[in-house]
Amino acid sequence: MAGLGSACLLVGLLTALYAAGASLYGARSGSRAAVVSGRRAIYCVAGLMVTATIVLQSAFLRSDFSFQLVAEGSSTDTPTFYKFTAMWATQDGSLLLWALLMSLFSSAVLFATRRSLRDIAPYATAVLAGIAAFFLLLMVAWENPFTTLAVAPVEGAGLNPLLRHPAMMIHPPMLYTGYVGFSIPFAFAIGALIVRQTGADWIRATRRFALIAWTFLGAGIMLGALWSYAELGWGGYWAWDPVENASLMPWLIGTAFIHSIMVQEKRGMLRIWNVSLIVTTFVLALLGTFLVRSGILDSIHAFGASTIGTQFLTFIAIVILGSTALIVSRLDDLRSEAKLDSLMSREAFFLVNNLVLVGLCVVIFWGTFFPLISEALSGNEASVGPPWFNRVTTPLALVLVALAAIGPVVPWRRASRSGLVRSFRLPLAVMAVTLVALLAFTNSADSPLALIMFCFVSLVLTVVTQELWRGTRARRTITGDPWPRALGQLIARNRRRYGGYLVHAGIAILFLGVAASSAFQDQKDVRLSPGESFKAGGYDITYVRPTAEVGRDTAGTGAPITFGAVLRARRGDEVKMLHPSRNFYPSQNLEAGPIGRFFEGEATSEVDVRWGLRRDLWTAVRPDIAELEPAIREANAKFTNSSDDIQAIVIAAIVQKYRNNAPPASFRAIDSPLVSWIWIGGAIMILGALIAIWPSPEARMRRVTSIYAARLGKELSQA
Amino acid sequence: MEYVLAVILLTALVTAIVLRPLVLGVGEDDRESVNREELEAAKEAKYREIRDAQLDFEMGKLSKEDHRAIDRELRAEAIEILKQLDVVDGETNPV
């Protein structure tokens, strides 16, 4: 089967190159047949990538260790659920995932535009085919996921235990879908520039793909944060790690793009800005993929030293230089159709929002690449840490949240003074009441920046609620519908607008959680013996007893040994029993001995989090098993040649020894207020995006013939 | 051997699919239907703008004068698109 997989890659590469060539020939010669042939070639690449993925996934599910990738990234005892995800835990497998998603997205957009954008689409096809060819070339020439071993090992190395988490199953595909999705508007922007059709047609055709990409990338980032919080054992959700930043940067510029294309659609403005934004977004998406692969920056996520860093860098350089040259050569075609009517207009605020988002991206880029910059300039690798990132990004985040409140209430073109007063009166009043209430009843004043964020969040939520209420009231005035129906109709008829507002509300709620949990969390690191206690936030926590078990991995990750603790947390009358633990996975290092290898492999924290709308109590334990070493050494010497059953009994006895006489263990406990609202806000954000993406009834084709003005009125009253 | 056989079979399959339009042709150039689709998209976008402005007015964000001016401009642009659509329809379905 590996032969079939490799054949799919080679034929896929040749087909992608053909697609690029046929599309370019068709575009230049006017041959429709060549253009259609090129488009069909992209469909074929998609079919080949689906086949290749099925071949590789079936090898993982069968534990076919003749595949090098399976031997290195899976094992017979890896749970089936995680065997399925192991493909994208490896570098070669994630390249195949990129190519698969790329070909599927390309096929979808080319099918959707098969009867439109006749001039732009062939060039876009060539660009998409070129990108697909690059990833296929990487696999064919350097990182073939179908490489086989001359002698298949009996057992595989197993999936990295840190990746055995449900969020990790969908986090990478989500991120990659986001990265890949932005290649669609990028390709059509390049096509539009080549044929000098720089109006809004390419935006209308690809806007939904940009939104899908943005949604998936955002969801991927959220899942990554959730995984970090619930799996990594340090208690945070965002560490400003280079790979985290690499996914955030294209999302920020993508956010700017999604806002500014509305200005081009409605006013014909910001054309240079929009093509520049989408080029930047795509370059950052490539950079994100490159950072994970290159190993040039230290990251807990990176795949380490890679053989394809240079190729990625070369491709990124080609994209930057080619796109920049094209934009510069088309500056005359990119002139705006209109000018800004007023600074108090939605387009003006979108421009400010764009500048803040780009500024945020620039500072994150600077901080992420500072180690490389400092090394290049001074010879010493210096880095900036989370405090630096928090300091420089917090003011910009505050401005963004404020803009999320202002944008929805300001109309396009120009706002009247009376309209602004009417729109802001209630939200500002609610914000003032929020400020007074927070100062009077909480300790928010201890963190002024968090206090300002809470006020801005109240502003956004009031604005969104008010918009929904006013819109529903206006609809009721026209239709006389009851309130729930009027609300539903309002949203259904204006999905982009109200989906967008819901996204704003989600972002605000997310920042509420970020501000509260960063400013007011209480973290304690202690080392305790059973029976001892400590305080974390409002909780009195007691180490009740140690736990040590064989084959009782409650998280279902396939860990044979689990050491942990039972904690009792008391806050007033509220009592919680917590069971943080640490899973131990067998090492493949034979020198550790037949018994020792079960204690010297990788270990992961299984944190116990008590989620709550008001606060989370997060606990982790690091058991000290050093005192078991003499017993392990002795068992290694005595039971080397014993049967597996005997060795299992010996391991259980050693584990029992820890349970009976545990040394002090290290604990981390965090009392973190409102952190759950980060995930709730993220979910609302995604729901809003889905509403905005969903096609509205008006998108359906209608053919009505009548006198134009009457026809216009009639058609507008429909849908 | 498996690899070579797979390459040959897949290449033959792909070649048959991608060369079909070149061998059998793709029918007559349907440029008008392409234009129609693009104009329909432009029309829907313009309608959306008119509805947005109407909603902004009904919600009190736009003054009556501003709304009237914006609405007049948008409707004129929409009528232009409708005229172009009728031209395309006339070319596609000549009476």
Coordinates of N, CA, C and O in Angstrom, one line a residue, chain A residues 52-189:
Chain A
A52 N -4.3 9.1 -1.0 CA -3.0 9.0 -0.2 C -3.3 9.0 1.3 O -2.7 8.3 2.1
T53 N -4.3 9.9 1.7 CA -4.6 10.0 3.1 C -5.2 8.8 3.6 O -4.9 8.3 4.7
I54 N -6.1 8.2 2.8 CA -6.7 6.9 3.2 C -5.7 5.8 3.4 O -5.7 5.1 4.4
V55 N -4.7 5.8 2.5 CA -3.7 4.8 2.6 C -2.9 4.9 3.9 O -2.6 4.0 4.7
L56 N -2.5 6.2 4.2 CA -1.7 6.4 5.4 C -2.5 6.2 6.7 O -2.0 5.6 7.6
Q57 N -3.8 6.7 6.7 CA -4.6 6.5 7.9 C -4.9 5.0 8.1 O -4.9 4.5 9.3
S58 N -5.1 4.2 7.1 CA -5.3 2.8 7.3 C -4.1 2.1 7.8 O -4.1 1.2 8.6
A59 N -2.9 2.6 7.4 CA -1.6 2.0 7.9 C -1.5 2.3 9.4 O -1.1 1.5 10.2
F60 N -1.9 3.5 9.9 CA -1.9 3.9 11.3 C -2.9 3.0 12.0 O -2.6 2.5 13.1
L61 N -4.1 2.9 11.5 CA -5.1 2.1 12.2 C -4.8 0.6 12.3 O -5.1 -0.1 13.2
R62 N -4.0 0.1 11.2 CA -3.6 -1.3 11.3 C -2.3 -1.5 12.1 O -1.9 -2.6 12.2
S63 N -1.7 -0.4 12.5 CA -0.4 -0.5 13.1 C 0.6 -1.2 12.2 O 1.3 -2.1 12.6
D64 N 0.6 -0.7 11.0 CA 1.5 -1.3 10.0 C 2.9 -0.6 10.1 O 3.2 0.4 9.6
F65 N 3.8 -1.3 10.9 CA 5.1 -0.6 11.2 C 6.1 -0.7 10.1 O 7.2 -0.3 10.3
S66 N 5.7 -1.3 9.0 CA 6.6 -1.2 7.8 C 6.6 0.2 7.3 O 7.6 0.6 6.6
F67 N 5.6 1.0 7.6 CA 5.6 2.4 7.3 C 6.5 3.1 8.4 O 6.2 3.0 9.6
Q68 N 7.5 3.8 8.0 CA 8.4 4.5 8.9 C 7.7 5.4 9.8 O 7.9 5.5 11.0
L69 N 6.7 6.2 9.2 CA 5.9 7.2 9.9 C 5.1 6.5 11.1 O 5.0 7.0 12.2
V70 N 4.5 5.4 10.8 CA 3.7 4.7 11.7 C 4.6 4.1 12.9 O 4.3 4.2 14.0
A71 N 5.8 3.6 12.5 CA 6.7 3.1 13.5 C 7.2 4.2 14.5 O 7.3 3.9 15.6
E72 N 7.3 5.4 13.9 CA 7.9 6.5 14.7 C 6.8 7.2 15.5 O 7.1 7.8 16.5
G73 N 5.5 7.1 15.0 CA 4.5 8.0 15.6 C 3.3 7.2 16.2 O 2.3 7.8 16.7
S74 N 3.4 5.9 16.2 CA 2.2 5.1 16.8 C 2.8 3.8 17.4 O 4.0 3.5 17.4
S75 N 1.9 3.1 18.0 CA 2.2 1.8 18.6 C 1.0 1.0 18.8 O -0.1 1.5 18.6
T76 N 1.1 -0.3 19.0 CA -0.1 -1.1 19.2 C -1.0 -0.7 20.3 O -2.2 -0.8 20.3
D77 N -0.3 -0.2 21.4 CA -1.1 0.2 22.6 C -1.6 1.7 22.5 O -2.2 2.2 23.5
T78 N -1.3 2.4 21.4 CA -1.9 3.7 21.3 C -3.4 3.6 21.0 O -3.8 2.8 20.1
P79 N -4.2 4.3 21.8 CA -5.7 4.1 21.6 C -6.1 4.5 20.2 O -5.5 5.4 19.6
T80 N -7.1 3.8 19.7 CA -7.5 3.9 18.3 C -7.8 5.4 18.0 O -7.5 5.9 16.9
F81 N -8.5 6.0 18.9 CA -8.8 7.4 18.8 C -7.6 8.3 18.4 O -7.6 9.2 17.6
Y82 N -6.5 8.0 19.1 CA -5.3 8.8 18.9 C -4.4 8.2 17.7 O -3.6 9.0 17.1
K83 N -4.6 7.0 17.3 CA -4.0 6.5 16.1 C -4.4 7.3 14.9 O -3.7 7.6 14.0
F84 N -5.7 7.7 14.9 CA -6.3 8.5 13.8 C -5.6 9.9 13.7 O -5.5 10.4 12.7
T85 N -5.2 10.4 14.9 CA -4.6 11.8 14.9 C -3.1 11.7 14.7 O -2.5 12.8 14.5
A86 N -2.5 10.6 14.8 CA -1.1 10.5 14.8 C -0.5 11.0 13.5 O 0.7 11.4 13.4
M87 N -1.3 11.0 12.4 CA -0.8 11.4 11.1 C -0.2 12.8 11.2 O 0.8 13.1 10.7
W88 N -1.0 13.7 11.8 CA -0.6 15.1 11.8 C 0.3 15.4 13.0 O 0.6 16.6 13.2
A89 N 0.6 14.5 13.8 CA 1.6 14.7 14.8 C 3.0 14.6 14.3 O 4.0 15.0 14.9
T90 N 3.1 14.1 13.0 CA 4.4 13.9 12.4 C 4.6 15.0 11.3 O 3.6 15.5 10.8
Q91 N 5.8 15.3 11.0 CA 6.1 16.3 10.0 C 5.6 15.9 8.6 O 4.8 16.7 7.9
D92 N 5.9 14.7 8.2 CA 5.5 14.2 6.9 C 4.0 14.2 6.7 O 3.4 14.5 5.7
G93 N 3.4 13.7 7.8 CA 1.9 13.5 7.8 C 1.2 14.9 7.8 O 0.2 15.0 7.1
S94 N 1.8 15.9 8.5 CA 1.1 17.2 8.4 C 1.3 17.8 7.1 O 0.5 18.6 6.7
L95 N 2.4 17.5 6.4 CA 2.5 18.0 5.0 C 1.4 17.4 4.1 O 0.9 18.1 3.2
L96 N 1.2 16.1 4.3 CA 0.1 15.5 3.5 C -1.2 16.1 3.9 O -2.1 16.4 3.0
L97 N -1.4 16.4 5.1 CA -2.7 17.1 5.5 C -2.8 18.5 4.8 O -3.9 18.8 4.4
W98 N -1.7 19.2 4.8 CA -1.7 20.5 4.1 C -2.2 20.3 2.6 O -3.0 21.0 2.1
A99 N -1.5 19.3 2.0 CA -1.8 19.1 0.5 C -3.2 18.7 0.3 O -3.9 19.1 -0.6
L100 N -3.7 17.8 1.3 CA -5.1 17.4 1.2 C -6.1 18.5 1.3 O -7.0 18.7 0.4
L101 N -5.9 19.3 2.3 CA -6.8 20.5 2.5 C -6.7 21.5 1.4 O -7.7 22.0 0.9
M102 N -5.5 21.7 1.0 CA -5.3 22.6 -0.1 C -6.0 22.2 -1.4 O -6.7 23.0 -2.0
S103 N -5.9 20.9 -1.7 CA -6.6 20.5 -2.9 C -8.1 20.5 -2.8 O -8.8 20.8 -3.7
L104 N -8.6 20.2 -1.6 CA -10.1 20.2 -1.4 C -10.6 21.6 -1.5 O -11.6 21.9 -2.1
F105 N -9.9 22.5 -0.8 CA -10.4 23.9 -0.8 C -10.3 24.5 -2.2 O -11.2 25.2 -2.7
S106 N -9.2 24.2 -2.9 CA -9.0 24.7 -4.3 C -10.2 24.1 -5.2 O -10.8 24.9 -6.0
S107 N -10.5 22.8 -5.0 CA -11.5 22.2 -5.9 C -12.9 22.9 -5.6 O -13.6 23.2 -6.5
A108 N -13.1 23.2 -4.3 CA -14.4 23.8 -3.9 C -14.6 25.2 -4.5 O -15.6 25.5 -5.1
V109 N -13.5 26.0 -4.4 CA -13.6 27.4 -4.9 C -13.7 27.3 -6.5 O -14.4 28.1 -7.1
L110 N -12.9 26.5 -7.1 CA -12.9 26.4 -8.6 C -14.3 25.9 -9.1 O -14.8 26.3 -10.1
F111 N -14.9 25.0 -8.3 CA -16.2 24.5 -8.7 C -17.2 25.7 -8.6 O -18.1 25.9 -9.5
A112 N -17.1 26.4 -7.5 CA -18.1 27.5 -7.2 C -17.9 28.6 -8.2 O -18.9 29.3 -8.5
T113 N -16.7 28.8 -8.8 CA -16.5 29.9 -9.7 C -16.4 29.4 -11.1 O -15.9 30.2 -12.0
R114 N -16.9 28.2 -11.4 CA -16.7 27.7 -12.8 C -17.4 28.5 -13.8 O -17.1 28.4 -15.0
R115 N -18.5 29.2 -13.4 CA -19.2 30.0 -14.3 C -19.1 31.5 -14.1 O -20.0 32.3 -14.5
S116 N -18.1 31.9 -13.4 CA -17.9 33.3 -13.1 C -16.4 33.6 -13.1 O -15.5 32.7 -13.2
L117 N -16.0 34.8 -13.0 CA -14.6 35.3 -13.0 C -13.8 34.6 -14.1 O -12.7 34.1 -13.8
R118 N -14.3 34.6 -15.3 CA -13.7 33.9 -16.4 C -12.3 34.3 -16.6 O -11.5 33.5 -17.0
D119 N -11.9 35.6 -16.4 CA -10.6 36.0 -16.6 C -9.6 35.8 -15.5 O -8.5 35.4 -15.6
I120 N -10.2 35.9 -14.2 CA -9.4 35.8 -13.0 C -9.1 34.3 -12.7 O -8.0 34.0 -12.3
A121 N -10.2 33.5 -12.8 CA -10.1 32.1 -12.3 C -8.9 31.3 -12.8 O -8.3 30.6 -12.1
P122 N -8.6 31.4 -14.1 CA -7.5 30.6 -14.6 C -6.1 30.9 -13.9 O -5.4 30.0 -13.6
Y123 N -5.9 32.2 -13.7 CA -4.7 32.6 -13.0 C -4.7 32.1 -11.6 O -3.7 31.7 -11.0
A124 N -5.9 32.3 -11.0 CA -6.0 31.8 -9.6 C -5.8 30.3 -9.5 O -5.1 29.8 -8.6
T125 N -6.3 29.6 -10.5 CA -6.0 28.1 -10.6 C -4.5 27.8 -10.6 O -4.0 26.9 -9.9
A126 N -3.8 28.6 -11.5 CA -2.4 28.4 -11.6 C -1.7 28.6 -10.3 O -0.8 27.9 -9.9
V127 N -2.1 29.7 -9.5 CA -1.5 30.0 -8.2 C -1.8 28.9 -7.3 O -0.9 28.4 -6.6
L128 N -3.0 28.4 -7.2 CA -3.4 27.3 -6.3 C -2.6 26.1 -6.6 O -2.1 25.3 -5.7
A129 N -2.5 25.8 -7.9 CA -1.8 24.6 -8.3 C -0.3 24.7 -8.0 O 0.3 23.7 -7.6
G130 N 0.2 25.9 -8.1 CA 1.6 26.1 -7.7 C 1.9 25.9 -6.3 O 2.9 25.2 -5.9
I131 N 0.9 26.3 -5.4 CA 1.1 26.1 -4.0 C 1.0 24.6 -3.7 O 1.8 24.1 -2.9
A132 N 0.0 23.9 -4.3 CA -0.1 22.5 -4.1 C 1.1 21.8 -4.5 O 1.6 20.8 -3.9
A133 N 1.7 22.2 -5.7 CA 2.9 21.5 -6.2 C 4.0 21.7 -5.3 O 4.8 20.7 -5.1
F134 N 4.1 22.9 -4.6 CA 5.3 23.0 -3.7 C 5.2 22.0 -2.5 O 6.2 21.4 -2.2
F135 N 4.0 21.9 -2.0 CA 3.9 20.9 -0.8 C 4.1 19.5 -1.3 O 4.7 18.6 -0.6
L136 N 3.6 19.2 -2.5 CA 3.8 17.8 -3.1 C 5.3 17.6 -3.3 O 5.8 16.5 -3.1
L137 N 6.0 18.6 -3.8 CA 7.4 18.5 -4.1 C 8.2 18.2 -2.8 O 9.1 17.3 -2.8
L138 N 7.8 18.9 -1.7 CA 8.4 18.6 -0.4 C 8.3 17.2 0.0 O 9.3 16.5 0.4
M139 N 7.1 16.6 -0.3 CA 6.9 15.2 0.1 C 7.6 14.2 -0.8 O 8.2 13.3 -0.4
V140 N 7.5 14.5 -2.1 CA 8.1 13.6 -3.1 C 9.7 13.6 -2.9 O 10.3 12.5 -3.0
A141 N 10.2 14.8 -2.7 CA 11.7 14.9 -2.7 C 12.4 14.7 -1.4 O 13.5 14.2 -1.3
W142 N 11.7 15.2 -0.3 CA 12.4 15.2 1.0 C 11.7 14.5 2.1 O 12.3 13.9 3.0
E143 N 10.4 14.6 2.2 CA 9.7 14.1 3.4 C 8.5 13.2 3.0 O 7.4 13.6 3.2
N144 N 8.9 12.1 2.4 CA 7.8 11.2 1.9 C 7.1 10.4 3.1 O 7.8 9.7 3.8
P145 N 5.8 10.7 3.3 CA 5.2 10.0 4.4 C 5.0 8.5 4.2 O 4.6 7.8 5.1
F146 N 5.3 8.0 3.0 CA 5.1 6.6 2.7 C 6.5 5.9 2.6 O 6.5 4.8 2.1
T147 N 7.5 6.4 3.2 CA 8.8 5.7 3.3 C 8.6 4.5 4.1 O 8.0 4.5 5.2
T148 N 9.2 3.4 3.6 CA 9.0 2.1 4.4 C 10.4 1.7 4.9 O 11.4 2.1 4.5
L149 N 10.3 0.8 5.9 CA 11.5 0.3 6.6 C 11.8 -1.1 6.0 O 10.9 -1.9 5.7
A150 N 13.1 -1.4 5.8 CA 13.5 -2.7 5.3 C 13.0 -3.8 6.2 O 12.4 -4.9 5.8
V151 N 13.1 -3.6 7.5 CA 12.6 -4.6 8.5 C 11.6 -3.9 9.4 O 12.0 -2.9 10.1
A152 N 10.4 -4.3 9.4 CA 9.4 -3.6 10.3 C 9.6 -4.0 11.7 O 9.7 -5.2 12.0
P153 N 9.7 -3.0 12.6 CA 9.8 -3.4 14.1 C 8.5 -4.0 14.6 O 7.4 -3.8 14.0
V154 N 8.7 -4.8 15.7 CA 7.5 -5.4 16.3 C 6.6 -4.4 16.9 O 5.4 -4.5 16.9
E155 N 7.2 -3.4 17.5 CA 6.4 -2.3 18.2 C 6.9 -1.0 17.7 O 8.0 -0.8 17.4
G156 N 5.9 0.0 17.7 CA 6.3 1.4 17.3 C 6.6 2.2 18.6 O 6.4 1.8 19.7
A157 N 7.2 3.4 18.3 CA 7.6 4.3 19.4 C 6.4 4.9 20.1 O 6.5 5.3 21.3
G158 N 5.3 4.9 19.5 CA 4.1 5.5 20.2 C 3.9 7.0 19.9 O 4.9 7.7 19.6
L159 N 2.7 7.4 20.1 CA 2.4 8.9 19.9 C 2.9 9.6 21.1 O 2.8 9.2 22.2
N160 N 3.5 10.8 20.8 CA 4.0 11.7 21.9 C 2.8 11.8 22.9 O 1.7 12.3 22.6
P161 N 3.0 11.4 24.2 CA 1.9 11.5 25.2 C 1.3 12.8 25.3 O 0.1 12.9 25.6
L162 N 2.1 13.9 25.1 CA 1.5 15.2 25.3 C 0.4 15.5 24.2 O -0.5 16.3 24.5
L163 N 0.4 14.8 23.1 CA -0.6 15.0 22.1 C -1.8 14.1 22.3 O -2.7 14.2 21.5
R164 N -1.8 13.3 23.3 CA -3.0 12.5 23.6 C -4.0 13.2 24.3 O -4.2 13.0 25.5
H165 N -4.7 14.1 23.6 CA -5.7 14.9 24.2 C -6.7 15.2 23.1 O -6.3 15.5 22.0
P166 N -8.0 15.1 23.5 CA -9.1 15.4 22.4 C -8.9 16.7 21.6 O -9.1 16.7 20.4
A167 N -8.5 17.7 22.4 CA -8.3 19.0 21.7 C -7.2 18.9 20.6 O -7.2 19.6 19.6
M168 N -6.2 18.0 20.9 CA -5.1 17.9 19.9 C -5.5 17.1 18.7 O -4.9 17.2 17.7
M169 N -6.6 16.4 18.8 CA -7.1 15.6 17.7 C -7.6 16.6 16.6 O -7.3 16.4 15.4
I170 N -8.2 17.7 17.0 CA -8.7 18.6 16.0 C -8.0 19.9 15.9 O -8.2 20.7 14.9
H171 N -7.1 20.2 16.8 CA -6.3 21.5 16.8 C -5.5 21.6 15.5 O -5.7 22.6 14.8
P172 N -4.7 20.7 15.1 CA -3.9 20.9 13.9 C -4.7 20.9 12.6 O -4.5 21.9 11.8
P173 N -5.7 20.1 12.4 CA -6.5 20.2 11.2 C -7.2 21.6 11.1 O -7.4 22.1 10.1
M174 N -7.6 22.1 12.3 CA -8.3 23.4 12.3 C -7.3 24.5 11.9 O -7.7 25.3 11.0
L175 N -6.1 24.5 12.5 CA -5.1 25.5 12.1 C -4.8 25.4 10.6 O -4.7 26.4 9.9
Y176 N -4.6 24.2 10.2 CA -4.2 24.0 8.8 C -5.3 24.4 7.8 O -5.1 25.0 6.8
T177 N -6.6 24.1 8.2 CA -7.7 24.6 7.4 C -7.7 26.1 7.3 O -8.0 26.7 6.2
G178 N -7.4 26.7 8.4 CA -7.3 28.2 8.4 C -6.2 28.7 7.5 O -6.4 29.5 6.6
Y179 N -5.0 28.1 7.7 CA -3.8 28.5 6.8 C -4.2 28.3 5.3 O -3.9 29.2 4.5
V180 N -4.6 27.1 5.0 CA -4.9 26.7 3.6 C -6.0 27.6 3.1 O -6.0 28.1 1.9
G181 N -7.1 27.9 3.9 CA -8.2 28.6 3.4 C -7.8 30.0 3.0 O -8.4 30.5 2.0
F182 N -6.8 30.6 3.6 CA -6.4 32.0 3.2 C -5.7 32.0 1.8 O -5.5 33.0 1.2
S183 N -5.3 30.8 1.4 CA -4.7 30.7 0.1 C -5.7 31.0 -1.0 O -5.3 31.4 -2.1
I184 N -7.0 30.8 -0.8 CA -8.0 31.0 -1.8 C -8.1 32.5 -2.1 O -7.9 32.9 -3.3
P185 N -8.4 33.4 -1.2 CA -8.5 34.8 -1.5 C -7.1 35.3 -2.0 O -7.1 36.2 -2.9
F186 N -6.0 34.7 -1.5 CA -4.7 35.1 -2.0 C -4.6 34.9 -3.5 O -4.2 35.7 -4.3
A187 N -5.0 33.6 -3.9 CA -4.8 33.2 -5.3 C -5.7 34.1 -6.2 O -5.3 34.5 -7.3
F188 N -6.9 34.4 -5.7 CA -7.8 35.2 -6.6 C -7.4 36.7 -6.6 O -7.6 37.4 -7.6
A189 N -6.8 37.1 -5.5 CA -6.2 38.5 -5.5 C -5.1 38.6 -6.6 O -5.0 39.6 -7.3

